[in-house]
XYZ file of C-alpha atoms in Angstrom:
778
model
C -93.123 -31.832 -26.786
C -89.589 -30.230 -27.199
C -89.434 -31.828 -30.728
C -92.849 -30.400 -31.317
C -91.605 -26.755 -30.508
C -88.459 -27.383 -32.514
C -90.752 -28.323 -35.497
C -93.199 -25.572 -35.084
C -90.558 -22.790 -34.490
C -88.609 -24.591 -37.632
C -85.415 -24.969 -35.084
C -82.296 -26.956 -35.593
C -79.213 -27.334 -33.545
C -79.953 -25.260 -30.814
C -83.668 -25.657 -29.691
C -86.008 -26.968 -27.269
C -84.896 -30.391 -27.040
C -81.388 -29.184 -26.099
C -80.899 -29.736 -22.191
C -78.670 -26.949 -22.116
C -80.929 -24.276 -23.591
C -82.426 -21.752 -21.480
C -85.454 -19.350 -22.372
C -83.991 -15.697 -22.062
C -85.129 -12.413 -23.357
C -83.134 -9.656 -25.022
C -84.786 -6.933 -23.136
C -86.411 -8.458 -19.995
C -89.270 -7.155 -18.409
C -90.022 -7.772 -14.292
C -92.929 -10.292 -13.461
C -94.779 -7.085 -11.802
C -94.342 -4.826 -15.053
C -96.011 -7.792 -16.742
C -98.682 -7.965 -14.552
C -99.738 -4.630 -14.639
C -99.384 -4.607 -18.282
C -101.647 -7.520 -18.811
C -104.698 -5.682 -16.113
C -104.291 -2.830 -18.021
C -104.433 -4.252 -21.142
C -107.800 -6.469 -20.199
C -109.208 -3.476 -18.596
C -108.807 -1.259 -21.703
C -109.985 -4.121 -23.954
C -113.033 -5.093 -21.737
C -114.178 -1.390 -21.952
C -114.103 -1.245 -25.344
C -116.142 -4.484 -25.705
C -118.576 -4.341 -22.738
C -121.065 -1.739 -24.345
C -121.371 -3.654 -27.706
C -124.785 -4.944 -28.841
C -123.028 -8.572 -29.544
C -123.482 -11.253 -27.213
C -121.734 -11.833 -24.178
C -119.515 -15.129 -25.439
C -119.050 -13.204 -28.863
C -117.337 -10.097 -26.883
C -115.469 -12.338 -24.628
C -114.114 -14.296 -27.595
C -113.078 -10.949 -29.488
C -111.671 -9.485 -25.998
C -109.518 -12.480 -25.588
C -108.343 -12.481 -29.037
C -106.939 -8.458 -28.938
C -105.542 -9.434 -25.504
C -103.758 -12.164 -26.833
C -102.666 -10.308 -29.913
C -101.372 -7.489 -27.748
C -99.541 -9.708 -25.392
C -97.894 -11.614 -28.349
C -96.808 -8.355 -29.660
C -95.524 -7.308 -26.064
C -93.586 -10.405 -25.453
C -92.176 -10.313 -29.292
C -90.831 -6.582 -28.153
C -89.118 -8.225 -25.286
C -86.868 -10.677 -27.852
C -87.278 -13.859 -26.743
C -84.548 -16.271 -27.521
C -83.223 -19.633 -26.492
C -79.352 -19.194 -24.953
C -77.052 -21.954 -24.386
C -73.638 -21.048 -21.891
C -70.635 -22.321 -22.856
C -68.264 -22.887 -19.540
C -65.153 -25.243 -18.865
C -63.087 -26.190 -16.069
C -59.447 -25.574 -16.117
C -57.541 -28.096 -14.319
C -54.839 -26.338 -12.429
C -51.024 -27.659 -12.817
C -48.275 -29.094 -10.518
C -44.790 -28.634 -11.710
C -42.580 -31.214 -10.631
C -38.937 -30.526 -11.313
C -36.180 -33.209 -10.778
C -32.686 -32.475 -10.493
C -30.521 -34.167 -13.501
C -26.918 -32.592 -12.944
C -23.997 -34.737 -12.391
C -24.307 -33.901 -8.641
C -27.015 -36.471 -8.443
C -24.224 -39.159 -8.627
C -22.483 -38.070 -5.335
C -23.213 -41.275 -2.752
C -23.931 -38.942 0.492
C -27.598 -40.055 0.440
C -28.967 -42.038 3.588
C -30.120 -45.429 2.929
C -30.876 -48.266 4.499
C -27.669 -50.482 3.979
C -25.052 -47.252 3.981
C -25.150 -44.225 1.836
C -26.532 -44.317 -1.668
C -26.161 -41.432 -4.570
C -29.059 -38.685 -4.489
C -30.054 -40.128 -7.771
C -31.162 -43.433 -6.093
C -32.662 -41.155 -3.352
C -34.679 -39.470 -5.904
C -35.762 -42.978 -7.772
C -36.993 -44.304 -4.308
C -38.542 -41.034 -3.444
C -40.310 -41.332 -6.820
C -41.272 -44.887 -6.657
C -42.674 -44.799 -2.984
C -44.744 -41.899 -4.094
C -45.964 -43.492 -7.134
C -49.673 -43.461 -5.732
C -49.516 -39.965 -4.672
C -48.634 -38.683 -8.193
C -51.244 -40.930 -9.928
C -54.181 -39.329 -7.584
C -52.381 -36.099 -8.404
C -52.507 -36.434 -12.210
C -56.288 -37.424 -12.066
C -57.376 -34.121 -10.116
C -54.926 -31.603 -11.875
C -52.317 -31.255 -14.767
C -48.779 -32.646 -13.746
C -45.719 -31.477 -15.677
C -42.473 -33.577 -15.277
C -39.438 -31.381 -16.097
C -35.861 -32.387 -15.653
C -33.055 -29.578 -15.122
C -29.440 -28.853 -14.991
C -28.305 -25.714 -16.614
C -32.134 -25.354 -17.972
C -35.442 -27.144 -17.803
C -36.660 -29.757 -20.374
C -39.614 -31.925 -20.406
C -39.623 -35.345 -19.154
C -42.180 -38.457 -19.666
C -43.087 -38.958 -16.055
C -43.608 -42.176 -13.987
C -46.091 -43.581 -16.438
C -43.486 -43.943 -19.030
C -40.874 -46.967 -19.258
C -38.396 -47.827 -16.439
C -35.793 -45.777 -18.468
C -37.773 -42.353 -18.404
C -35.217 -40.698 -15.596
C -32.438 -41.523 -17.527
C -28.889 -40.889 -16.294
C -27.640 -37.443 -14.626
C -25.626 -36.021 -17.075
C -25.579 -32.357 -16.716
C -22.763 -30.238 -16.386
C -24.077 -27.677 -13.943
C -27.129 -26.855 -11.847
C -28.792 -23.645 -12.276
C -31.782 -23.834 -10.028
C -32.547 -19.964 -10.991
C -32.849 -20.084 -14.536
C -34.263 -23.466 -14.737
C -37.321 -21.871 -12.467
C -37.811 -19.196 -14.904
C -37.927 -21.393 -17.625
C -40.627 -23.725 -15.974
C -42.610 -20.838 -15.267
C -42.698 -19.544 -18.965
C -43.849 -23.459 -19.461
C -46.762 -22.670 -17.337
C -47.812 -19.412 -18.334
C -51.100 -18.169 -18.319
C -52.401 -21.017 -16.638
C -53.236 -21.947 -13.124
C -50.188 -23.459 -11.057
C -51.080 -24.624 -7.579
C -47.406 -25.487 -6.884
C -43.792 -26.281 -7.964
C -42.217 -29.433 -6.545
C -38.400 -29.115 -6.507
C -36.232 -32.465 -6.016
C -32.692 -31.195 -5.727
C -29.488 -30.805 -3.469
C -29.750 -27.227 -3.662
C -26.497 -26.749 -5.185
C -26.672 -24.192 -7.601
C -23.977 -22.003 -9.892
C -26.698 -19.288 -9.841
C -28.700 -16.831 -7.327
C -32.376 -16.536 -7.148
C -33.135 -13.139 -8.763
C -35.593 -11.145 -7.015
C -37.766 -10.862 -10.368
C -37.874 -14.441 -10.098
C -38.971 -14.377 -6.536
C -41.540 -11.529 -6.998
C -42.823 -13.377 -9.996
C -43.387 -16.397 -7.645
C -45.044 -14.513 -4.782
C -47.058 -12.666 -7.512
C -48.706 -15.485 -9.063
C -49.023 -17.241 -5.766
C -46.957 -20.068 -6.543
C -45.663 -21.865 -3.698
C -42.682 -23.954 -4.197
C -42.098 -27.351 -2.232
C -38.378 -28.285 -1.641
C -37.708 -31.843 -1.589
C -33.894 -32.058 0.004
C -31.597 -34.560 -1.688
C -28.329 -35.970 -0.163
C -27.112 -35.494 3.347
C -27.666 -32.400 5.086
C -24.379 -32.352 6.774
C -21.212 -32.092 4.778
C -19.445 -35.386 4.542
C -15.656 -35.011 3.874
C -13.903 -36.199 0.458
C -10.311 -36.296 0.197
C -8.810 -37.159 -3.321
C -5.655 -37.434 -5.196
C -5.495 -34.286 -7.059
C -2.085 -34.967 -8.833
C 1.208 -37.029 -8.737
C 4.480 -35.981 -10.149
C 7.304 -38.423 -10.339
C 10.048 -38.907 -13.105
C 9.584 -40.825 -16.318
C 12.641 -42.712 -16.157
C 15.260 -43.436 -13.556
C 18.461 -45.119 -13.274
C 18.471 -48.481 -11.667
C 18.588 -48.120 -7.772
C 17.475 -44.530 -7.913
C 15.446 -43.065 -5.091
C 12.282 -42.247 -6.827
C 10.236 -39.664 -5.137
C 6.301 -39.296 -5.994
C 4.893 -35.782 -4.844
C 1.459 -35.857 -4.153
C -1.094 -32.933 -3.890
C -4.158 -33.854 -2.059
C -7.431 -31.714 -1.872
C -10.192 -31.898 0.581
C -13.824 -30.722 0.008
C -16.727 -30.763 2.349
C -16.522 -31.385 6.114
C -13.020 -30.769 7.755
C -11.061 -34.086 8.065
C -8.456 -35.989 9.768
C -4.928 -36.499 8.247
C -5.103 -39.054 5.806
C -2.659 -42.497 4.655
C -1.563 -42.201 1.394
C 0.294 -45.515 0.073
C 2.895 -46.128 -2.871
C 1.423 -49.533 -4.605
C 3.276 -51.495 -7.114
C 0.087 -52.492 -9.195
C 1.859 -55.924 -10.604
C 2.728 -57.440 -7.354
C 0.321 -55.312 -5.039
C 2.995 -54.843 -2.763
C 3.080 -51.439 -0.538
C 6.403 -49.791 -1.333
C 6.175 -46.925 0.661
C 3.482 -44.950 3.044
C 3.045 -41.798 4.627
C 0.506 -38.935 6.209
C -0.929 -35.956 4.962
C -2.542 -32.956 6.519
C -4.788 -30.317 5.110
C -4.271 -26.746 5.406
C -7.422 -24.182 5.812
C -7.979 -24.013 1.969
C -8.307 -27.857 2.066
C -5.017 -28.553 0.036
C -1.953 -31.274 1.334
C 1.081 -32.276 -0.111
C 3.042 -35.351 0.713
C 5.857 -37.356 -0.429
C 6.539 -40.809 -1.285
C 9.606 -42.496 -1.790
C 11.318 -45.786 -3.139
C 13.869 -47.301 -4.813
C 13.443 -49.307 -7.853
C 16.347 -51.771 -8.873
C 14.455 -53.965 -11.249
C 14.762 -52.835 -15.157
C 11.960 -52.299 -17.098
C 8.421 -50.605 -16.827
C 7.192 -50.120 -13.280
C 3.103 -49.454 -13.166
C 2.780 -47.819 -9.597
C -0.488 -46.147 -7.932
C -0.671 -43.189 -5.146
C -3.645 -44.536 -3.113
C -5.507 -42.403 -0.042
C -6.415 -44.768 2.788
C -8.779 -42.577 4.800
C -9.529 -43.535 8.347
C -13.042 -41.872 8.331
C -15.997 -41.823 5.702
C -14.759 -40.717 2.332
C -17.465 -39.304 -0.032
C -16.355 -40.305 -3.246
C -13.797 -43.368 -3.836
C -13.151 -42.942 -7.599
C -10.737 -40.203 -6.806
C -8.763 -41.981 -3.983
C -6.131 -43.223 -6.354
C -4.026 -42.301 -9.502
C -1.569 -44.356 -11.844
C 1.969 -43.462 -12.481
C 4.520 -45.169 -14.663
C 8.407 -45.149 -14.035
C 10.970 -46.654 -16.492
C 13.799 -48.026 -14.566
C 17.141 -47.918 -16.811
C 20.238 -50.327 -15.972
C 22.890 -48.629 -17.669
C 25.305 -46.104 -15.545
C 25.149 -42.521 -15.760
C 27.663 -40.677 -17.670
C 28.964 -37.524 -16.154
C 31.841 -35.043 -17.581
C 33.318 -32.869 -14.778
C 35.434 -29.903 -15.956
C 37.224 -27.515 -13.438
C 39.941 -24.880 -14.067
C 42.224 -26.030 -11.176
C 42.420 -28.792 -8.330
C 40.611 -27.140 -5.341
C 39.385 -29.186 -2.218
C 36.033 -29.372 -3.975
C 37.153 -30.349 -6.963
C 39.039 -33.377 -5.479
C 36.205 -34.227 -3.436
C 33.410 -34.332 -6.053
C 35.920 -36.128 -8.472
C 36.566 -38.941 -6.193
C 33.010 -39.412 -5.283
C 31.843 -39.755 -9.174
C 34.921 -42.336 -9.596
C 33.636 -44.411 -6.310
C 30.022 -44.679 -7.005
C 29.706 -47.795 -9.182
C 26.329 -46.471 -10.823
C 28.454 -43.368 -12.626
C 30.661 -43.269 -15.605
C 32.458 -40.274 -15.046
C 35.297 -38.214 -16.829
C 37.299 -35.262 -15.231
C 39.385 -32.672 -16.933
C 41.391 -29.726 -15.393
C 41.667 -27.062 -18.062
C 44.235 -24.649 -17.812
C 44.756 -21.388 -19.183
C 47.242 -22.690 -21.635
C 44.873 -25.245 -22.494
C 46.500 -28.208 -21.231
C 43.911 -31.076 -20.066
C 44.591 -32.732 -16.753
C 42.409 -35.834 -17.069
C 41.143 -38.042 -14.311
C 38.328 -40.490 -13.965
C 37.101 -43.886 -14.894
C 36.347 -43.001 -18.500
C 39.445 -41.166 -20.713
C 38.810 -38.138 -22.429
C 40.635 -37.546 -25.641
C 39.342 -34.265 -26.018
C 36.369 -31.814 -25.201
C 33.087 -32.748 -27.499
C 33.250 -30.734 -30.536
C 29.131 -31.294 -32.009
C 25.970 -31.817 -30.156
C 26.161 -35.549 -31.169
C 29.587 -35.963 -29.151
C 27.926 -33.929 -26.109
C 24.931 -36.702 -26.345
C 27.359 -39.451 -24.673
C 27.126 -37.219 -21.270
C 23.672 -37.050 -19.218
C 25.419 -34.527 -16.923
C 28.000 -31.900 -17.208
C 29.677 -30.330 -14.136
C 31.359 -27.011 -14.453
C 33.509 -25.657 -11.590
C 35.521 -22.153 -11.361
C 36.942 -21.545 -14.713
C 36.590 -18.870 -17.452
C 34.346 -19.409 -20.332
C 36.868 -18.905 -23.078
C 38.670 -22.033 -22.048
C 35.686 -23.780 -23.392
C 35.017 -21.743 -26.500
C 31.779 -20.426 -27.322
C 30.820 -22.691 -29.979
C 31.553 -25.714 -27.583
C 29.263 -23.757 -24.961
C 26.527 -23.068 -27.829
C 26.583 -26.953 -28.494
C 26.326 -27.868 -24.736
C 23.656 -25.198 -24.185
C 21.636 -26.958 -27.007
C 22.639 -30.361 -25.589
C 20.752 -29.452 -22.411
C 17.740 -27.680 -24.042
C 17.128 -30.402 -26.453
C 18.249 -33.887 -25.256
C 17.273 -33.100 -21.550
C 20.892 -33.001 -20.057
C 21.797 -31.708 -16.773
C 24.215 -28.921 -16.162
C 25.945 -28.151 -12.618
C 27.916 -24.755 -11.736
C 29.930 -25.024 -8.999
C 31.108 -21.707 -7.712
C 34.376 -20.054 -6.551
C 36.104 -17.063 -6.193
C 37.617 -16.939 -9.463
C 35.450 -16.507 -12.797
C 32.061 -18.054 -11.970
C 29.558 -17.074 -12.306
C 30.534 -13.311 -13.600
C 32.650 -13.932 -16.261
C 30.164 -16.024 -17.873
C 27.794 -13.088 -18.054
C 27.894 -12.684 -21.985
C 28.344 -16.571 -22.676
C 25.921 -19.054 -24.460
C 25.849 -20.488 -20.872
C 24.375 -17.378 -19.223
C 20.721 -18.343 -19.716
C 21.438 -21.828 -17.523
C 22.771 -19.864 -14.538
C 19.690 -19.214 -12.343
C 20.846 -15.784 -11.097
C 20.931 -12.498 -13.086
C 24.082 -11.366 -14.003
C 23.324 -7.914 -14.896
C 26.793 -5.700 -14.289
C 30.567 -6.577 -14.358
C 30.596 -6.724 -10.455
C 31.995 -9.550 -8.891
C 29.278 -11.474 -7.080
C 29.960 -10.613 -3.272
C 30.816 -13.211 -0.837
C 30.522 -13.675 2.691
C 33.142 -12.226 5.114
C 32.180 -15.263 7.664
C 31.668 -18.853 7.654
C 27.962 -19.777 6.841
C 26.157 -22.934 7.189
C 23.420 -24.443 4.946
C 19.979 -25.604 5.686
C 17.445 -27.489 3.135
C 14.352 -26.128 1.888
C 10.996 -27.657 1.565
C 11.215 -27.846 -2.112
C 14.521 -29.767 -1.949
C 12.323 -32.455 0.319
C 9.417 -32.552 -2.054
C 12.179 -33.612 -5.073
C 13.733 -35.924 -2.789
C 16.848 -34.175 -2.761
C 19.596 -32.987 0.167
C 18.442 -35.688 2.461
C 21.388 -36.166 4.234
C 20.294 -37.589 7.291
C 18.375 -41.128 7.419
C 21.790 -43.291 7.728
C 21.694 -46.255 9.678
C 17.835 -46.526 9.163
C 16.911 -43.044 10.512
C 14.506 -40.880 9.183
C 15.445 -39.005 6.089
C 15.915 -35.306 6.149
C 18.545 -32.479 6.419
C 20.706 -33.192 9.790
C 20.231 -30.214 12.571
C 24.151 -30.739 13.257
C 24.510 -29.511 9.601
C 22.660 -26.172 10.306
C 24.607 -25.884 13.628
C 27.350 -23.560 13.800
C 28.373 -24.990 17.063
C 29.735 -27.902 15.649
C 32.703 -26.260 13.656
C 32.666 -28.965 10.845
C 29.563 -27.622 9.564
C 30.828 -24.190 8.911
C 31.487 -23.380 5.372
C 34.501 -20.815 5.482
C 33.777 -19.362 1.524
C 30.114 -18.972 -0.187
C 28.659 -16.284 -2.276
C 25.964 -13.901 -1.014
C 23.293 -14.184 -3.619
C 20.643 -11.554 -3.231
C 17.185 -12.874 -3.584
C 16.460 -10.265 -6.010
C 19.046 -11.479 -8.295
C 17.505 -15.033 -8.640
C 15.391 -15.725 -11.827
C 11.780 -16.229 -11.872
C 11.014 -20.137 -11.860
C 14.001 -20.944 -10.263
C 13.811 -23.457 -7.270
C 15.657 -22.754 -3.890
C 16.893 -25.770 -2.789
C 19.211 -24.755 0.277
C 20.000 -21.609 1.872
C 22.931 -20.074 3.497
C 23.080 -18.708 7.132
C 25.696 -16.536 8.474
C 26.996 -17.331 11.551
C 29.747 -18.483 14.049
C 29.887 -20.367 17.177
C 26.994 -19.590 19.820
C 24.628 -18.607 17.091
C 21.601 -20.608 15.586
C 20.114 -20.659 12.069
C 17.078 -18.513 13.417
C 19.301 -15.688 14.646
C 20.773 -14.688 11.248
C 19.351 -13.823 7.781
C 18.965 -16.656 5.225
C 20.481 -16.434 1.211
C 19.904 -18.894 -1.572
C 22.356 -21.480 -1.602
C 21.517 -24.168 -3.782
C 19.400 -22.965 -7.105
C 17.524 -25.474 -9.665
C 15.974 -24.275 -12.903
C 14.389 -25.782 -15.848
C 15.980 -24.941 -18.915
C 14.136 -26.606 -21.879
C 14.225 -30.352 -21.950
C 17.045 -30.450 -18.903
C 17.875 -28.468 -16.016
C 20.641 -26.770 -14.305
C 22.072 -26.499 -10.632
C 23.833 -23.463 -9.183
C 25.691 -24.333 -6.083
C 26.987 -21.093 -4.229
C 29.845 -22.604 -2.354
C 32.572 -24.796 -2.960
C 32.840 -25.841 1.024
C 31.221 -28.803 1.032
C 34.156 -31.279 1.279
C 34.500 -29.922 5.041
C 31.330 -32.122 5.888
C 33.769 -34.755 5.897
C 35.149 -33.757 9.215
C 31.996 -34.672 10.905
C 30.672 -38.000 9.096
C 33.526 -38.916 6.996
C 32.165 -39.117 3.224
C 28.682 -40.052 3.780
C 27.419 -36.312 3.577
C 29.008 -35.282 0.646
C 27.750 -38.079 -1.215
C 24.526 -37.700 -0.058
C 24.610 -34.240 -0.867
C 26.098 -34.742 -4.552
C 25.156 -38.041 -5.780
C 20.989 -38.046 -5.651
C 21.356 -34.533 -7.431
C 23.318 -35.448 -10.177
C 21.152 -38.337 -10.698
C 18.057 -36.035 -10.343
C 19.643 -33.818 -13.229
C 20.055 -36.982 -15.425
C 16.756 -38.236 -15.453
C 15.544 -35.996 -18.146
C 18.170 -37.414 -20.560
C 17.794 -41.050 -19.613
C 14.183 -40.721 -20.602
C 14.759 -38.929 -23.775
C 17.312 -41.419 -24.677
C 15.060 -44.485 -24.398
C 12.704 -43.488 -26.893
C 12.495 -42.559 -30.259
C 10.006 -39.815 -29.638
C 8.711 -37.977 -26.885
C 5.144 -37.306 -26.211
C 3.485 -34.287 -24.142
C -0.029 -32.372 -23.261
C -0.450 -29.154 -22.259
C -2.319 -28.862 -19.681
C -2.529 -32.045 -18.028
C -5.785 -31.325 -16.331
C -7.991 -29.452 -18.957
C -11.359 -28.335 -19.099
C -14.422 -29.153 -21.420
C -14.420 -26.779 -24.371
C -10.909 -25.538 -23.928
C -8.019 -26.531 -26.106
C -5.500 -29.268 -25.027
C -2.127 -28.885 -26.823
C -0.727 -32.178 -27.981
C 3.208 -32.090 -28.939
C 5.573 -34.848 -30.117
C 9.231 -34.254 -30.486
C 11.151 -36.666 -32.681
C 14.318 -37.656 -30.985
C 15.524 -40.248 -33.379
C 17.577 -38.872 -36.092
C 16.176 -41.015 -38.439
C 12.890 -39.723 -37.981
C 13.651 -36.380 -38.491
C 15.557 -37.489 -41.531
C 12.472 -39.177 -43.175
C 10.570 -35.737 -42.634
C 6.785 -37.484 -42.253
C 4.116 -35.015 -43.497
C 2.153 -35.608 -40.279
C 2.338 -37.545 -37.108
C -0.650 -39.540 -35.903
C -1.934 -39.795 -32.248
C -5.325 -40.954 -30.738
C -7.198 -39.705 -27.675
C -8.874 -42.635 -25.872
C -12.074 -42.032 -23.690
C -12.780 -43.915 -20.384
C -15.439 -45.748 -22.317
C -12.583 -46.628 -24.929
C -14.162 -44.189 -27.483
C -11.164 -42.959 -29.998
C -10.448 -39.942 -31.205
C -7.772 -39.414 -33.909
C -5.467 -36.553 -34.461
C -2.954 -35.471 -36.932
C -0.099 -33.393 -35.421
C 1.380 -31.012 -38.173
C 4.975 -29.988 -38.114
C 5.880 -26.885 -36.445
C 7.305 -23.903 -38.252
C 10.184 -23.365 -36.019
C 10.563 -26.753 -34.932
C 13.349 -27.887 -37.758
C 11.268 -31.239 -38.494
C 11.261 -32.683 -34.738
C 8.141 -30.739 -33.303
C 4.596 -32.048 -34.431
C 1.500 -30.167 -32.857
C -2.230 -30.614 -32.769
C -5.087 -29.381 -30.535
C -7.561 -31.622 -29.058
C -10.933 -29.930 -27.758
C -12.525 -32.053 -25.217
C -16.389 -32.335 -25.414
C -16.884 -34.251 -21.950
C -15.398 -34.654 -18.530
C -13.226 -37.792 -17.555
C -9.491 -39.292 -17.588
C -8.283 -39.588 -21.360
C -5.093 -41.044 -22.778
C -3.156 -39.878 -25.265
C -1.244 -42.260 -27.224
C 1.033 -42.161 -30.354
C -0.485 -44.104 -33.287
C 1.828 -43.651 -36.195
C 3.225 -46.641 -37.935
C 6.401 -44.665 -38.945
C 7.180 -44.050 -34.994
C 5.801 -47.617 -33.697
C 5.190 -48.256 -30.112
C 6.485 -45.740 -27.787
C 6.319 -46.530 -24.057
C 4.112 -44.733 -21.951
C 1.038 -42.630 -22.904
C 0.041 -39.344 -21.417
C -2.776 -39.186 -19.173
C -5.033 -35.850 -19.513
C -7.823 -35.092 -16.669
C -10.530 -33.106 -18.335
C -13.090 -31.199 -15.959
C -15.922 -29.001 -15.990
C -15.564 -24.899 -15.537
C -18.206 -25.564 -12.914
C -17.430 -28.808 -11.516
C -20.001 -29.797 -8.973
C -17.959 -32.800 -7.764
C -15.411 -30.138 -6.472
C -17.917 -29.144 -4.118
C -20.099 -31.866 -3.288
C -21.500 -30.772 -0.267
C -25.736 -29.903 -0.455
C -26.979 -26.444 -0.139
C -30.409 -27.283 1.503
C -30.631 -23.991 3.214
C -31.171 -22.420 -0.282
C -33.993 -24.726 -1.194
C -35.364 -23.800 2.633
C -35.077 -19.835 1.808
C -37.097 -20.504 -1.597
C -40.078 -22.500 -0.235
C -40.314 -20.024 3.021
C -40.562 -16.954 0.620
C -43.110 -18.404 -1.729
C -45.281 -19.912 0.873
C -44.021 -23.385 0.497
C -42.705 -26.172 2.675
C -39.675 -28.108 2.784
C -40.781 -31.789 2.546
C -38.606 -34.723 3.363
C -38.912 -37.667 0.609
C -40.390 -39.908 3.131
C -43.149 -36.635 3.922
C -44.385 -36.346 0.160
C -47.805 -37.779 1.156
C -48.501 -34.353 2.953
C -48.085 -32.314 -0.810
C -51.570 -33.679 -1.473
C -53.107 -31.528 1.288
C -50.813 -28.955 0.991
C -51.373 -27.996 -2.251
C -53.602 -25.520 -3.213
C -56.984 -25.686 -5.197
C -56.455 -23.267 -8.128
C -59.270 -24.906 -10.624
C -60.531 -22.153 -12.578
C -63.969 -22.125 -14.423
C -64.030 -20.377 -17.902
C -67.332 -18.837 -19.316
C -67.098 -18.627 -23.151
C -69.430 -16.693 -25.394
C -72.984 -18.018 -25.234
C -74.876 -19.400 -28.147
C -78.110 -17.594 -28.800
C -81.360 -18.636 -31.048
C -83.669 -15.629 -31.628
C -87.490 -16.557 -31.528
C -89.347 -13.571 -32.148
C -88.795 -13.628 -35.833
C -89.820 -16.954 -36.638
C -92.134 -17.674 -39.060
C -94.578 -19.250 -36.423
C -94.670 -16.189 -34.529
C -95.798 -14.217 -37.587
C -98.524 -17.051 -38.282
C -99.752 -16.532 -35.123
C -100.166 -12.751 -35.134
C -102.046 -13.048 -38.523
C -104.259 -15.558 -37.126
C -104.908 -13.656 -34.038
C -105.958 -10.798 -36.236
C -108.065 -12.658 -38.787
C -110.018 -14.354 -35.889
C -110.767 -10.369 -34.426
C -111.476 -8.941 -37.838
C -113.740 -12.258 -38.928
C -115.813 -11.838 -35.679
C -116.035 -8.081 -35.877
C -117.891 -8.412 -39.098
C -119.971 -11.275 -37.871
C -121.315 -8.886 -35.122
C -121.574 -6.153 -37.364
C -118.761 -4.206 -35.911
C -116.679 -1.537 -37.320
């Protein structure tokens, strides 16, 4: 029937046979109005034919034709049409956001057999909830997004097993990632955001973001990853140790530790020989309120050659990250005697005792000169000196030079300039032993004035104490392993209490210079202090003044001792105390010289702890004169990443380096510990590389604790809930139904203007006209 009507009306496409087609009217008339119209029309037509002389049947047929004609006209006037309505159901969206920053690798999440990484906890939660998300994907549109500093699309669990990938994001920015996610689903119905994260974010949740979530009625369901309670993590931050030492030297490794997370107990640290596995020394370190701690480990190395050592942390409690609990160092042990030159102006007691202890020390080859005003040389020591060195090359024969109380004119300005260059460029050590005569004020205008750790700003004589003083070492000396005068007979190292007690009598230094702290140059380290006092007083009763000062100068260093009375300590402990005071300090000053003397080139990097995207300067100093004379155009080096990826560098000669210095900049692109090595065939193999630890500006591993409170606050303010990974099944009932039915523009097919309607009208008119003619009506 529907097909017949389509054929009658000539309809194609939308027609009566379309199940979605509905008959409607452009100008609909209510049913009651139709009834009135039809009744009125019937009455009028009946009145017009009731008095005609024709037969009853003819009159009824004619009246019916007229009623049908008028009814058809009225029906056409209402605009009959076929209408097909277009409606579609728009599914609501669920946005699943997965944290893919590097903090997900922190192993603090609870597991069945111990702690696992947050990333592993996330993977297990997604695997156990696979059926849940499959059901949601049949009912809703599920959008999978990863995020770190921003959001990005991910394939979802339906992809291969590697769809998650490894978390590589440098930092987490939850606020910006949420804003980016909302932009992806803008103008779409969103039933909720499921946020898998540890909550740690480098930004704050902006009010505009929270208002947008609230106005769009988008609830956030936070799924916290990681440990709710912070777990302590102790790490070896840095280790400082000499590159080269003499055989039987006491090597001090200064260790800096860092603690993050919860407060932790003191930790044990060990110095381990990596070649033998033996524990060489151990100690205990505590952390301050800021989470920093320091300690020192010491060992005597007597076997020549390269020693690979490691400082490792042994934590008695649970430690979060094991990879940062150790750091390797290398120390070269040189088996040759230390070469020292002692120059003084007159045979004072201090000169005699220092000269004698240098001669007694088998590991030191010393020469001693007394230089009088008439330039007469009185020499002592186990190596004869024909004359003072007259060039930098001749000064290279000495690792340490000791200068006593004499005027600089006795040495000559040119000689002093050569000595300064020897210290600055070859790493030699320089010791000044003050005296009541010329040192330091007479040296104010000499080439060595820059090496004196005290500002010499006037011609006035340096004041001295008018009473005896005692000496006390400082923590800086302990960190360097210097002035450890106690510890004989197997005791604990340190500064003897008796040396700081004026009541002993023999500990009193009868003469010492009174150096005001304001005159100490910046960067100078105070190794010992002086306290004026007499019998019956304690060091705490008096003010302290700098007594032994150390400063770096170029490649070397200098030490200034403000007294020449340490020889008096022999009255208390014989030669032991003066020897423990002087010999380790002299050996310490010689280490830079011996380190440079064993190499043809010296490699250094600045800074040793870099940041991604910030330049690291790689510097090579040529030490071998034959290399300097070769005038290389560039020096080649390589940066080796933890995965052994290699970056080649070409170091260019420096304008002010006189052919000795070559430098280049390297910009790290990722975090990790890198090794910088020389790879130039001209230089050959140079022992030792330089390690550079590269971190991120906002390194999340520096603050590994979670921030579940942020997730809880975000969920509460948006009308969502916090869901533990084990409670994800509740998500299906918590997500609101935001499905939308959208009506489109209806499709209309008019019927009143079809040819069939016109044909029917003509037929009805013709029938009535023919009928009226037959019965002879007008």
